[in-house]
Short mmCIF file of C-alpha atoms in Angstrom, two decimals:
data_model
loop_
_atom_site.label_atom_id
_atom_site.label_comp_id
_atom_site.label_asym_id
_atom_site.label_seq_id
_atom_site.Cartn_x
_atom_site.Cartn_y
_atom_site.Cartn_z
CA MET C 1213 -32.56 -15.16 -92.26
CA LYS C 1214 -33.37 -11.96 -90.44
CA LYS C 1215 -35.53 -12.33 -87.30
CA HIS C 1216 -38.73 -10.36 -87.19
CA PRO C 1217 -38.56 -7.58 -84.58
CA LEU C 1218 -41.93 -8.51 -83.03
CA LEU C 1219 -40.78 -12.10 -82.43
CA VAL C 1220 -37.49 -10.90 -80.94
CA SER C 1221 -39.40 -8.51 -78.63
CA LEU C 1222 -41.81 -11.28 -77.59
CA GLY C 1223 -38.89 -13.64 -76.88
CA LYS C 1224 -37.23 -11.04 -74.69
CA ARG C 1225 -40.47 -10.52 -72.78
CA ILE C 1226 -40.88 -14.22 -72.14
CA ARG C 1227 -37.26 -14.51 -70.99
CA GLU C 1228 -37.75 -11.49 -68.68
CA LEU C 1229 -40.86 -13.04 -67.11
CA ARG C 1230 -39.22 -16.47 -66.80
CA GLU C 1231 -36.22 -14.94 -65.07
CA LYS C 1232 -38.54 -13.16 -62.63
CA GLN C 1233 -39.78 -16.60 -61.57
CA ASN C 1234 -36.13 -17.72 -61.24
CA TRP C 1235 -36.87 -20.54 -63.66
CA SER C 1236 -34.60 -22.14 -66.21
CA GLN C 1237 -35.94 -22.68 -69.75
CA GLU C 1238 -36.44 -26.30 -68.79
CA GLU C 1239 -38.60 -25.37 -65.79
CA LEU C 1240 -40.78 -23.08 -67.88
CA ALA C 1241 -41.07 -25.81 -70.51
CA GLU C 1242 -42.23 -28.29 -67.86
CA HIS C 1243 -44.81 -25.93 -66.44
CA ALA C 1244 -46.12 -25.01 -69.97
CA ASP C 1245 -45.96 -28.67 -71.20
CA LEU C 1246 -43.68 -27.60 -74.08
CA ASP C 1247 -40.22 -28.69 -75.18
CA ARG C 1248 -37.22 -26.83 -73.71
CA THR C 1249 -35.63 -26.31 -77.12
CA TYR C 1250 -38.90 -24.75 -78.27
CA ILE C 1251 -38.82 -22.31 -75.39
CA GLY C 1252 -35.27 -21.45 -76.28
CA SER C 1253 -36.10 -20.78 -79.92
CA ILE C 1254 -39.02 -18.56 -78.84
CA GLU C 1255 -36.78 -16.56 -76.58
CA ARG C 1256 -34.32 -16.09 -79.39
CA GLY C 1257 -37.10 -14.76 -81.69
CA GLU C 1258 -36.73 -17.71 -84.04
CA ARG C 1259 -40.34 -18.99 -83.76
CA ASN C 1260 -43.66 -17.60 -84.86
CA VAL C 1261 -45.47 -18.90 -81.87
CA ALA C 1262 -49.05 -20.21 -82.03
CA VAL C 1263 -51.56 -18.47 -79.87
CA LEU C 1264 -52.36 -21.73 -78.02
CA ASN C 1265 -48.64 -22.14 -77.08
CA LEU C 1266 -48.53 -18.51 -75.90
CA ALA C 1267 -51.58 -19.30 -73.71
CA CYS C 1268 -49.70 -22.30 -72.26
CA ILE C 1269 -46.68 -20.13 -71.50
CA ALA C 1270 -48.81 -17.39 -69.91
CA ARG C 1271 -50.70 -19.91 -67.81
CA ALA C 1272 -47.39 -21.44 -66.63
CA LEU C 1273 -46.15 -17.97 -65.65
CA LYS C 1274 -49.46 -17.30 -63.88
CA ILE C 1275 -50.22 -14.25 -66.02
CA THR C 1276 -52.83 -13.35 -68.64
CA LEU C 1277 -52.11 -13.08 -72.34
CA LYS C 1278 -52.66 -9.36 -71.95
CA GLU C 1279 -49.91 -9.22 -69.34
CA LEU C 1280 -47.58 -11.16 -71.58
CA PHE C 1281 -47.86 -8.51 -74.24
CA GLN C 1282 -47.50 -5.47 -71.95
#
């Protein structure tokens, strides 16, 4: 199955922001109260992420949803 370009782009952005924090996927998952495997699948563009989960990720990274999408 082909990955949607928007999901791939979002995943790359989340990975970039996570790496700026020097966090592993596991550390981001802990801060966002999500599963590490879920974070990995988001970063690979395999998940159509719910807005509530994006809010948890943004909060963990100490950014706004707007900043997540910039």
